[in-house]
Structure formats: C-alpha cells, structure tokens
C-alpha cells in the first residue's frame, strides 16, 4: 500500500481490502445472536434468582433446569460455542452469564472443567461416552466435577497424593486419596480425578480418571462454606478403594505407558494432566471475571447518575467520574486480553507463546476484584449492604485471584515464559 493510499484510508476515503485486513474485532451476526440470547437468560432468569441462592448456599437446580430446557446447558451448545473458529464464542457466553450472577454462573459452567479434561485427554470413544453424561438430559440435567486439588496440593499439583493402582487381573484401576475444593464434588454424575500412577515421577506421573456415577468408594466429604460464589457447590471428595474399569483412564493405558516410558528414559513428554486442563480454561475463566466486573461497573454508573449529594449527582464529581472512566477502561482491557488469548488458543491448539492465557486470567481476575471494590465505594454505605448486589459481586470476584492458578502462580508462569529462566 502506497503512502497516498494510507492517507486516503486514514481519511476514510477508501475501504481497506478485506484480504489485507483479515483480523477484526467485529463480532459476527451469529456471535451477537448467541450473546444476546445468553444475556436475555442472564437478565431474566439468573439475576432475579441471584440473591436467593447466594443466601441458601445451595446448587440452584431450578435455574440449571431452565438453562437445560432452553438448550443453554447442554453438550450440543457447548460444542457449538467451542467450534467457533475465532475462539470468541465461549468467552462471550461466559461474560454474559456471569454478568447475570457469578455463583449461579459457576453452578451452570462448573461442569465445563471436567468436560475440558475429557475432551483434551480422552479418546474419541471416551469423549462420546462421558461428555453427554456430564450434562445429563434436558429434563434431568446433571453436573460434573474436576478434582485436582488436595489439602496439601493446591498451587503445587506435584504434591498430589491420591494414587491410582492398576489391577491387571480385573482390568480395573483402584483409587485412594482425598480431593479438596472440588466444584460440584460429590453431587456430580461424573467426577474427573487426577491421580498419581507413579509418585517418583511427580506431576509427570499423573493421569486423569473418570469416576462414573454412584461408584462405590467415591463419596462427598465436607462441604465448604465460602466467602463468595455461594450458589456453586464446593466440597471434598474421598476416594477409598474406589474401583473403576480400565476404560476409565482418560487416553487409555497404551498412551499412558508410552508417556511414562518417555519420562523414565528422560525424553520429552507432554505436560501433565491437570496443567493441560487449566491452560485451556484460563481465558474462559478470565471472561467470567470480566462479566462480574462489568456488572458492578454498570450498577455503579447508574447509581452515580441517580444519587445526589451537595445538590448534584455524585457522578458530577470528577473523583467518581474518573473512577468510572478507569473502571470502563480496565474492563475493556481485560476483555481484549481474554479475546486475544481465546483467539490464539483456537489458532494454535491452546498453545501460547508468552503465557497469554495466564495474562488474560490474571488481568481479568485482578480487575474484577478492583472494580467491584470501587463499585462498593461509589455506592457508599449502600454498597456495603446485602440490599445492593455489588457487595455480592465483590465477594464473588475474589475467587478469581485464587482458583485455576492464583495471581502469584500466573505471574510465575508469565515470568518464566518471557524470560526463559527458571524463576522460583
Ligand atoms: C471456590 C473454589 C472452587 C475451587 N474449585 C476447584 C475445582 O473444581 N477443582 C480443583 O481441583 N480445585 C478447585 N479449587 C482449588 C483451587 O484451585 C486452589 O485453591 C488454588 O489452586 C490455590 O491452592 P491453595 O488454596 O492450596 O493455596 P496455596 O497453594 O496454599 O497458596 C497459598 C498462597 O501462597 C501463594 N504461593 C504458593 N506457591 C507460590 C509460589 N511458588 N510463588 C509465589 N506464591 C506462591 C499462593 O499464590 C497463595 O497466595 C477451588 C477453590 C475454591 C476456593
């Protein structure tokens, strides 16, 4: 393109050739339609139920049933969101749903972590068998759980003590251990459990197993009483001589044996089971945080245009207006990082160059905590009460600097990626 063309284009006299500008942030009509559909559900069904289920601290089954009835909570929908070639559909859906309410949003979307593990590590047969069971049916929906964390293995998944031993005579795996913090733990139809098959290999000796519904030896432990996200069930899961068929090892035994042999002989092997799942889900988790932040920002903006002190609307004070300007800018910046990571993930099979997935989750999580805190400030005393939703949004936002890799761990991942150094 010549300099004259550049100037003409800048002046809006010529339209750029589509072939020269393949990158666009303009959403397709399909993406807008799905966004609006989810927004309608978030506004009409999720929001009105948010306070009740936060107070009850229980899984909002009636809302999940509504989501299943309209087809939002289903394998087919998730697959449709997932195959979008731009990678943006899944974050867009998550942002809208969590804009409605994060606790209920997690009750609906918590299943997807187990689904991501099965999809990422299972064989085609396992994907076909187990993923539909994670959702149940339209009339009788189910949820799924992904169990990696343990009391002594949170940020450091290499500390996982749950073991899986192969009983060759019965072609069964026997699992023993205690899982902590599992979203949907104990109430799920399908549990995906990360266990060690060779403790000496640390995290490279991990494998993922499906525990089918009502398997003996897989029981819910203590239910966690939480600061936020209270409509989402979180609990320990106990595995006591829990036997599952050989076919429940995700990826199959041949692939596991080959991987373990590579590790033992010092050859490169693919990254460990839990890490693969977290890497793939980070931009989507970031989108959830963006949804919470946006909800708090919008609420605070409207409030500031209504509330009067000193004879004028509080938004007419620069202190308030500039805070709102910063909130809007930070939320948009977080969304752009989420969209970039989602797009890159799609283009490159969830492999990132500079930990862009981690960057998106880190930024979005920290923006959500900051923006919801600012929203409380803008509402003053009202913001601090349970009569106004920003208090709940602030409690909900905090988890986004903790789960799926804390902010410190994301910084570690980014620092290692950009420096190529062993940073501890
Ligand atoms: C509501 C909720 C839902 C959850 N859902 C699930 C789930 O579905 N499945 C699942 O497997 N897990 C789940 N988790 C667990 C979650 O992933 C862990 O809580 C998280 O990974 C942090 O682990 P930890 O709590 O043991 O903290 P720790 O690892 O003990 O960390 C404590 C602090 O030390 C810091 N720290 C640790 N190591 C380092 C380091 N090397 N450098 C700098 N700082 C460090 C951390 O950043 C953090 O600030 C959930 C947790 C919660 C609260």
PDB file of N, CA, C and O in Angstrom, residues 58 62 102 108 127 207 282 301 340 363 377 386 413:
ATOM      1  N   UNK A  58     -26.722 -23.102  48.128  1.00  0.00           N
ATOM      2  CA  UNK A  58     -27.043 -24.426  47.548  1.00  0.00           C
ATOM      3  C   UNK A  58     -27.009 -24.336  46.029  1.00  0.00           C
ATOM      4  O   UNK A  58     -27.192 -23.251  45.460  1.00  0.00           O
ATOM      5  N   UNK A  62     -33.202 -25.451  40.034  1.00  0.00           N
ATOM      6  CA  UNK A  62     -34.248 -24.945  39.127  1.00  0.00           C
ATOM      7  C   UNK A  62     -33.679 -24.065  38.003  1.00  0.00           C
ATOM      8  O   UNK A  62     -34.192 -24.083  36.890  1.00  0.00           O
ATOM      9  N   UNK A 102     -22.427 -14.591  39.317  1.00  0.00           N
ATOM     10  CA  UNK A 102     -21.274 -15.491  39.248  1.00  0.00           C
ATOM     11  C   UNK A 102     -21.522 -16.825  39.951  1.00  0.00           C
ATOM     12  O   UNK A 102     -21.058 -17.870  39.488  1.00  0.00           O
ATOM     13  N   UNK A 108     -23.699 -23.380  36.692  1.00  0.00           N
ATOM     14  CA  UNK A 108     -24.001 -23.833  35.329  1.00  0.00           C
ATOM     15  C   UNK A 108     -22.717 -24.217  34.580  1.00  0.00           C
ATOM     16  O   UNK A 108     -22.672 -25.233  33.893  1.00  0.00           O
ATOM     17  N   UNK A 127     -14.774 -39.528  24.797  1.00  0.00           N
ATOM     18  CA  UNK A 127     -15.461 -38.236  24.639  1.00  0.00           C
ATOM     19  C   UNK A 127     -16.946 -38.483  24.377  1.00  0.00           C
ATOM     20  O   UNK A 127     -17.819 -37.868  25.004  1.00  0.00           O
ATOM     21  N   UNK A 207      -2.213 -38.986  36.025  1.00  0.00           N
ATOM     22  CA  UNK A 207      -3.138 -39.371  34.954  1.00  0.00           C
ATOM     23  C   UNK A 207      -4.538 -38.972  35.391  1.00  0.00           C
ATOM     24  O   UNK A 207      -4.788 -38.740  36.582  1.00  0.00           O
ATOM     25  N   UNK A 282      -8.133 -21.101  31.047  1.00  0.00           N
ATOM     26  CA  UNK A 282      -7.844 -19.787  31.642  1.00  0.00           C
ATOM     27  C   UNK A 282      -8.543 -18.609  30.972  1.00  0.00           C
ATOM     28  O   UNK A 282      -9.120 -17.774  31.675  1.00  0.00           O
ATOM     29  N   UNK A 301     -22.354   2.905  37.772  1.00  0.00           N
ATOM     30  CA  UNK A 301     -22.566   4.032  36.840  1.00  0.00           C
ATOM     31  C   UNK A 301     -24.005   4.559  36.971  1.00  0.00           C
ATOM     32  O   UNK A 301     -24.231   5.770  37.126  1.00  0.00           O
ATOM     33  N   UNK A 340      -7.892 -12.035  23.000  1.00  0.00           N
ATOM     34  CA  UNK A 340      -6.645 -12.394  22.319  1.00  0.00           C
ATOM     35  C   UNK A 340      -6.236 -13.820  22.659  1.00  0.00           C
ATOM     36  O   UNK A 340      -5.893 -14.613  21.782  1.00  0.00           O
ATOM     37  N   UNK A 363      -5.106 -10.671  34.612  1.00  0.00           N
ATOM     38  CA  UNK A 363      -5.600  -9.302  34.477  1.00  0.00           C
ATOM     39  C   UNK A 363      -7.101  -9.246  34.799  1.00  0.00           C
ATOM     40  O   UNK A 363      -7.548  -8.378  35.571  1.00  0.00           O
ATOM     41  N   UNK A 377     -17.450   1.399  46.820  1.00  0.00           N
ATOM     42  CA  UNK A 377     -17.093   2.755  47.238  1.00  0.00           C
ATOM     43  C   UNK A 377     -18.058   3.783  46.641  1.00  0.00           C
ATOM     44  O   UNK A 377     -18.489   4.720  47.326  1.00  0.00           O
ATOM     45  N   UNK A 386     -26.144  -5.985  52.060  1.00  0.00           N
ATOM     46  CA  UNK A 386     -26.619  -7.078  51.214  1.00  0.00           C
ATOM     47  C   UNK A 386     -27.902  -6.703  50.481  1.00  0.00           C
ATOM     48  O   UNK A 386     -28.468  -7.516  49.770  1.00  0.00           O
ATOM     49  N   UNK A 413       4.176 -18.114  35.862  1.00  0.00           N
ATOM     50  CA  UNK A 413       4.079 -18.713  34.520  1.00  0.00           C
ATOM     51  C   UNK A 413       4.489 -17.683  33.462  1.00  0.00           C
ATOM     52  O   UNK A 413       5.263 -17.985  32.548  1.00  0.00           O
TER      53      UNK A 413
END
